Coordinates of C-alpha atoms in Angstrom, one line a residue:
X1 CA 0.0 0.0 0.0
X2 CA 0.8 3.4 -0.6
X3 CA 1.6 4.6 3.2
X4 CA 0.0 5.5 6.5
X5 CA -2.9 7.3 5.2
X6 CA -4.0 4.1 2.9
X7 CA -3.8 2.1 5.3
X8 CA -5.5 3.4 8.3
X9 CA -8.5 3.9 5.5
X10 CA -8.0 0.3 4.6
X11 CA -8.8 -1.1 8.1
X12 CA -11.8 1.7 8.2
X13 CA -13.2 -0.5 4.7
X14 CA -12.6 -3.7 6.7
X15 CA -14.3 -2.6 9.8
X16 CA -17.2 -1.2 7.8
X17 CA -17.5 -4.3 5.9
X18 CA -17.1 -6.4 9.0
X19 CA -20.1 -4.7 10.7
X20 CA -22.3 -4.8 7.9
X21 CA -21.7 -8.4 7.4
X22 CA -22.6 -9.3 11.4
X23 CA -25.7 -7.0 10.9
X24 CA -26.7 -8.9 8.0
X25 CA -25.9 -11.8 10.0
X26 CA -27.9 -11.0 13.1
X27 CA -31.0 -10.0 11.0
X28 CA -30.4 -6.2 11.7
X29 CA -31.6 -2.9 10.5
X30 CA -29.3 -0.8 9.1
X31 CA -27.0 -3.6 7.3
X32 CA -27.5 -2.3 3.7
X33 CA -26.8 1.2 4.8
X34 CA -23.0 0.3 7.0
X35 CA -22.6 -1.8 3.7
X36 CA -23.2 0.6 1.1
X37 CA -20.9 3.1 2.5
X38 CA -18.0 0.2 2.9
X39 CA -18.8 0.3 -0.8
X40 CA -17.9 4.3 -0.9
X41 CA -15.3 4.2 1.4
X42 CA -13.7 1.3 -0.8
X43 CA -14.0 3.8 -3.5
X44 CA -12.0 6.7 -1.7
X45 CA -9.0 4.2 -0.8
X46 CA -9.1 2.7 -4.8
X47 CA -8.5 6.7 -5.6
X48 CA -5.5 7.2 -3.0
X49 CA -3.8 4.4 -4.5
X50 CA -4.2 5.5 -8.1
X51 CA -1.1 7.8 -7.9
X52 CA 1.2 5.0 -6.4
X53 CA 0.8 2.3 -8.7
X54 CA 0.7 4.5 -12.1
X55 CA 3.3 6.8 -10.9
X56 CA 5.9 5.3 -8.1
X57 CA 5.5 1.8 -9.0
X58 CA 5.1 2.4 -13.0
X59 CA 2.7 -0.6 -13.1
X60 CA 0.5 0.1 -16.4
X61 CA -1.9 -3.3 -15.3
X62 CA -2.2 -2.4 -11.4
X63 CA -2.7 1.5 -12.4
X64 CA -5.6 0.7 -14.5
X65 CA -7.3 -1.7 -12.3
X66 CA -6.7 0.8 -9.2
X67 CA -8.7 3.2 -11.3
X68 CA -10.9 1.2 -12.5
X69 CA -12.2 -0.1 -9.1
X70 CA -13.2 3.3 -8.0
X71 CA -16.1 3.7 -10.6
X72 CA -16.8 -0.5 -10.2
X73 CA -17.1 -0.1 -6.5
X74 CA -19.7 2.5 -6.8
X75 CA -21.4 1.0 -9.0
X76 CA -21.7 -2.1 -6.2
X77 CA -22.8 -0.1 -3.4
X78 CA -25.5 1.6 -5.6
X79 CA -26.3 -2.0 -7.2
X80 CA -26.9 -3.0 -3.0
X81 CA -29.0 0.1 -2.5
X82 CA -30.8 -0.7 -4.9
X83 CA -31.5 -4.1 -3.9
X84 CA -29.3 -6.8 -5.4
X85 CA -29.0 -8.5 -2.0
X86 CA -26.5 -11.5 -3.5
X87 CA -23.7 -8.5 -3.2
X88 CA -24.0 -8.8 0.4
X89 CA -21.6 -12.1 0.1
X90 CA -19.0 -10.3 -1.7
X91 CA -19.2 -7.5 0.4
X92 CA -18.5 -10.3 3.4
X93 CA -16.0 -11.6 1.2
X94 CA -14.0 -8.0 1.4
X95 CA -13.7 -8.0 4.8
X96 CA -12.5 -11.5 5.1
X97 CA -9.7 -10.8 2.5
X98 CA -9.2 -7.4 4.6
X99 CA -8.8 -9.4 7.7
X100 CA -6.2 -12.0 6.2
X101 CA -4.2 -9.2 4.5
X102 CA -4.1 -6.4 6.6
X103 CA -2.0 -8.0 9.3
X104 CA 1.1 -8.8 7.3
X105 CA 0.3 -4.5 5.8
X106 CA 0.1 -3.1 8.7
X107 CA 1.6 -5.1 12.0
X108 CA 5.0 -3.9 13.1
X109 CA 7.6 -5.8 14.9
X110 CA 7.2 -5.9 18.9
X111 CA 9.1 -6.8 21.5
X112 CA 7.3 -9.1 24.6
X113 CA 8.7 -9.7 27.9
X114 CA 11.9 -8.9 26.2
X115 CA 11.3 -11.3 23.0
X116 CA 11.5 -9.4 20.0
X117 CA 8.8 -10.6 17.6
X118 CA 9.5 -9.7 13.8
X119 CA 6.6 -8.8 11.9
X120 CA 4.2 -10.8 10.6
X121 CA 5.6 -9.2 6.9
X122 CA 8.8 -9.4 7.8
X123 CA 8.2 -13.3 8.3
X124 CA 6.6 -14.1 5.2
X125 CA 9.1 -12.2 2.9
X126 CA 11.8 -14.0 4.7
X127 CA 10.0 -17.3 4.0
X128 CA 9.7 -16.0 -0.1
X129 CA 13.0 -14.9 -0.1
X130 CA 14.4 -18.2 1.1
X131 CA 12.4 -20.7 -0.9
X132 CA 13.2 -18.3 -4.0
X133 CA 17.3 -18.1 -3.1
X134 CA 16.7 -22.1 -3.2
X135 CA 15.2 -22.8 -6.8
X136 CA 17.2 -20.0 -8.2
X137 CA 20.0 -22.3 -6.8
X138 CA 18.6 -25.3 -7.7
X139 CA 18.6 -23.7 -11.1
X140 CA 22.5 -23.1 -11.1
X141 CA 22.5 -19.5 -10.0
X142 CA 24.1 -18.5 -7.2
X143 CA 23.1 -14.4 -6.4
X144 CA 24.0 -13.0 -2.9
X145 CA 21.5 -12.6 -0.8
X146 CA 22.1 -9.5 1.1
X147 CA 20.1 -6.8 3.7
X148 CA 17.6 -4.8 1.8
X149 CA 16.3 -0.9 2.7
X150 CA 13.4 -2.5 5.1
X151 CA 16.5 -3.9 7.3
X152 CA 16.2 -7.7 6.9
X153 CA 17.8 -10.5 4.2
X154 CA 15.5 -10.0 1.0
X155 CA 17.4 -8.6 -1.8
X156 CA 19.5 -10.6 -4.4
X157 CA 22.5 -9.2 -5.5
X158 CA 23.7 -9.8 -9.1
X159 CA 27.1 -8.6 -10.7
X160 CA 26.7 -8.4 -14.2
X161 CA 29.6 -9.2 -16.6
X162 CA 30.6 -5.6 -16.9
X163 CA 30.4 -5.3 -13.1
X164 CA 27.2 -3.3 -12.5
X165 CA 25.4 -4.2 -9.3
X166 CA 21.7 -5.0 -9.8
X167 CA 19.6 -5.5 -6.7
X168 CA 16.7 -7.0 -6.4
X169 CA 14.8 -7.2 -3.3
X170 CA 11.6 -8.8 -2.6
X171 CA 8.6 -7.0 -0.7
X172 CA 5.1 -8.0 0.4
X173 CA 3.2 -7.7 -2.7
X174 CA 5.9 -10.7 -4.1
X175 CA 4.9 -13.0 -1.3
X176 CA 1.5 -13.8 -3.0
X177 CA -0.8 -13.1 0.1
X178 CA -2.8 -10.4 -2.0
X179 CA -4.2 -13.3 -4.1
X180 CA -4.3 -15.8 -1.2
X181 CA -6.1 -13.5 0.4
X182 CA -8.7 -13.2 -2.1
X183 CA -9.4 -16.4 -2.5
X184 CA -9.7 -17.6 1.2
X185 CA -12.0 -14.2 1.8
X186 CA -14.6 -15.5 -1.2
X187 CA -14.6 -19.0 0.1
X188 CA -15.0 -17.6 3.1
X189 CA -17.7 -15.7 2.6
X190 CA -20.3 -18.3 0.6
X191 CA -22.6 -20.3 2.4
X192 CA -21.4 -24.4 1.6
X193 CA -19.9 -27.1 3.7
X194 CA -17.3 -26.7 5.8
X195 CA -15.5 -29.7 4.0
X196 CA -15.9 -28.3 0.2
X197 CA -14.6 -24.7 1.4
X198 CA -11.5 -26.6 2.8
X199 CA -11.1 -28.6 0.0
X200 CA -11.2 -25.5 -2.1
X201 CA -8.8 -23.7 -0.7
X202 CA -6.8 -26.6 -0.5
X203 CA -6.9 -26.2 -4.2
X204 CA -6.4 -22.3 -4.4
X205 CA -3.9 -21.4 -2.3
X206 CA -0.6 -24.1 -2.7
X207 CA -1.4 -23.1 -6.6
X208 CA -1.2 -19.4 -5.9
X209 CA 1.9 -20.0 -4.0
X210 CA 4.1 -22.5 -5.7
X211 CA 3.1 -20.1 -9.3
X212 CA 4.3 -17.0 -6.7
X213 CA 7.7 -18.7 -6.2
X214 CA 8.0 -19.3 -9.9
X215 CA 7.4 -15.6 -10.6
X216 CA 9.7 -14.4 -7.7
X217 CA 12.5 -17.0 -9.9
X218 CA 11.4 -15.8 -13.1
X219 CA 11.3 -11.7 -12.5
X220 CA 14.8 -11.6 -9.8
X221 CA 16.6 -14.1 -12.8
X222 CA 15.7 -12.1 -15.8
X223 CA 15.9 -8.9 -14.0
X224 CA 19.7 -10.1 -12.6
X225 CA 20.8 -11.5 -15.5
X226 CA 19.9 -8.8 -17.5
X227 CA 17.8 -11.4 -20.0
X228 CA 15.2 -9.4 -21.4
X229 CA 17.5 -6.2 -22.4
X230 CA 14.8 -5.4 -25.5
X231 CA 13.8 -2.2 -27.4
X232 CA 15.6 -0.3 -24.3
X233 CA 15.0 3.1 -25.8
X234 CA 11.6 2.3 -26.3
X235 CA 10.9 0.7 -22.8
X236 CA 12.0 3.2 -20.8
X237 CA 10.1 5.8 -22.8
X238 CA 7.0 3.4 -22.0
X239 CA 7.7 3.4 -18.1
X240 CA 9.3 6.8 -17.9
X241 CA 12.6 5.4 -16.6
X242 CA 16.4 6.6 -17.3
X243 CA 18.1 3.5 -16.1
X244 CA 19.0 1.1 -18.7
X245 CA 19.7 -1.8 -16.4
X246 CA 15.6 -1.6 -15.5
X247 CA 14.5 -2.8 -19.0
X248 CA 14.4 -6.6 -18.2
X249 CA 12.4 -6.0 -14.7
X250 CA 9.8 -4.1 -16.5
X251 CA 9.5 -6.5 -19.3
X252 CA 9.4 -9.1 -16.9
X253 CA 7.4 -8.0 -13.8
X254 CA 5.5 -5.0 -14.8
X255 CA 4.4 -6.8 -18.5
X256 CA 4.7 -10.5 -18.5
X257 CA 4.2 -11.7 -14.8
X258 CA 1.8 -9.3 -14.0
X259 CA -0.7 -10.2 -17.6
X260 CA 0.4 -14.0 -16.4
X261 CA -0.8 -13.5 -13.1
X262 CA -4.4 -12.0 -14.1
X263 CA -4.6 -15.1 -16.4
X264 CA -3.3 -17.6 -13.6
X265 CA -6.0 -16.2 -11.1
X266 CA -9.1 -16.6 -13.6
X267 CA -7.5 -20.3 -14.0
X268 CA -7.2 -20.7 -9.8
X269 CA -11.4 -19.4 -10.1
X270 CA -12.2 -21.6 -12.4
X271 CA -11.0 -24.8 -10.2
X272 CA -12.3 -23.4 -7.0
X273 CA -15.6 -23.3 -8.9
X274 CA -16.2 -26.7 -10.1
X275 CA -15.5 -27.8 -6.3
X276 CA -17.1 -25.1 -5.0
X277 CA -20.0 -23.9 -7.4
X278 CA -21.5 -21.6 -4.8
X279 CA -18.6 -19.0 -5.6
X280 CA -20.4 -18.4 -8.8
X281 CA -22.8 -16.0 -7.5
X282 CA -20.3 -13.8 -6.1
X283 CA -18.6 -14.4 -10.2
X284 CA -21.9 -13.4 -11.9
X285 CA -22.2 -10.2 -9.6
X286 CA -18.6 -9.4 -10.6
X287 CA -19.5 -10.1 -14.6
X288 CA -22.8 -7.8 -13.8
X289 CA -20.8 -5.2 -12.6
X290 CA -18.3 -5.2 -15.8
X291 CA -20.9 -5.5 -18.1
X292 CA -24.4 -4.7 -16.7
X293 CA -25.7 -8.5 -17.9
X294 CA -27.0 -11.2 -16.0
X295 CA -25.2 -14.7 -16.3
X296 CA -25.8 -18.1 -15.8
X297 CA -22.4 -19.5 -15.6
X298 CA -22.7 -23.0 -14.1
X299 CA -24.5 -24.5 -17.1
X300 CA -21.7 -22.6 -19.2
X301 CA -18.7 -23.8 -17.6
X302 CA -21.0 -27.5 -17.1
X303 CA -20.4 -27.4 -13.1
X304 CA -21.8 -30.7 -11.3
X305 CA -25.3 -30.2 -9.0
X306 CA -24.8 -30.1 -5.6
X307 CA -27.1 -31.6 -3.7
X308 CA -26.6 -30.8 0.2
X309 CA -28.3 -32.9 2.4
X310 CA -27.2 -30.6 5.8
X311 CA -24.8 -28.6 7.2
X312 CA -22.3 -31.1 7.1
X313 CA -23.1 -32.4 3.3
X314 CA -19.7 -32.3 1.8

């Protein structure tokens, strides 16, 4: 996230979510109002982080989905004022995801009884960081690992023939728990068995994170080894950049991972799906949204009939 500001409004989104979804829960009055201004309030922090990812990170696919979600989530709180109660699952399903990311965002490091406790970001990057070090060895490359500006072991060093020093250090958004999160905030948030939702995100999330490694080994290697050194000129007229030795980690991060990545996670939905065909009505309200039609996607996509027999039908 973009800093301080974004983030205190993120944890304002969750809680606003969050008590919407226990009003709805409860059978309470005032549920679709707390929910429709989560909706706004989503809005507002989509807008604050426009700037950062079009401008400091230079990410053309993350800058237009940032703006894009400002208009979309407007459009869903107006769509729940007006009555289309099925968004109230993927309004649930935001807070969940809020809940499972904001943590690693937004927890610093403490010390207990004299322990010192890294963060819970610091933790995961480390994790990344080391399971990356070990297939980009595995692969016969052997980069130092050295400390990085946030004060910890997660930047690769690379010396290229000519002995530049290329860096490359990894930070939250490369551990993968952006897209975990989504995915264990919609399960979450449908109403199925216990054992199917399990099942699914046994599916979802050692995909997400095995393909996050792979990316991690794909972006530090090309970036290191200076692989994808194409059309410089033109490439760093495209990103607005003035250092030569960046071309390779915007062809590979900012183009080719991050398109990969959309397509990976429609591939990830389309699994969860088939074991967990309730997530469709949250996918239909998302397809609504984009293109103001109504779908039917579970004869389309020829998903099995669930038949539940009670709560504990699996």
């Amino acid at each position: 996230m973009a800093g301080p500001f974004t983030d205190a409004l993120a944890w304002v989104v969750v809680g606003l979510f969050l008590a919407g979804a226990l009003l709805r829960s409860r059978e309470r009055s005032g549920a679709r109002a707390v929910t429709v201004a989560a909706w706004a309030v989503f809005a507002a922090f989509w807008a604050a982080l426009v700037p950062h990812f079009a401008f400091e990170q230079k990410s053309f696919v993350e800058g237009f989905l940032s703006l894009a979600a400002v208009p979309a989530s407007l459009y869903v709180g107006w769509l729940l004022h007006d009555g289309r109660d099925s968004l109230f699952v993927l309004s649930k399903a935001v807070a969940v995801m809020g809940v499972v990311y904001l943590p690693f965002e937004t927890i610093p490091a403490l010390t207990v009884g004299g322990l010192a406790l890294p963060s819970p970001r610091h933790a995961l990057i480390a994790v990344v960081t080391d399971q990356t070090m070990w297939v980009m060895e595995t692969l016969g490359y052997s980069p130092t690992l050295v400390e990085g500006d946030q004060g910890y072991l997660n930047t690769f060093k690379f010396v290229t023939d000519g002995g530049h020093v290329i860096l490359f250090s990894l930070i939250l958004a490369c551990t993968g728990i952006g897209s975990i999160s989504i995915f264990v905030g919609l399960i979450a948030a449908v109403d199925a068995p216990l054992g199917r939702k399990l099942r699914a995100l046994a599916i979802a999330v050692p995909i997400i994170y095995v393909l996050n490694i792979a990316r991690t080994t794909f972006i530090g290697l090309m970036f290191g080894k200076q692989y994808m050194q194409w059309f410089v000129d033109e490439v760093l007229f495209l990103f607005g950049g003035t250092d030569p030795y960046k071309v390779s980690f915007y062809l590979s991060d900012r183009v080719i991972s991050q398109v990969l990545a959309v397509v990976a996670l429609i591939g990830v939905t389309y699994l969860v799906v088939r074991e967990l065909p309730e997530l469709l009505t949250v996918v239909e309200d998302v397809l609504y949204v984009v293109t103001r039609e109504e779908y039917d996607l579970r004869e389309a996509l020829d998903l099995p009939e669930r038949s539940e027999v009670g709560p504990g039908a699996d």
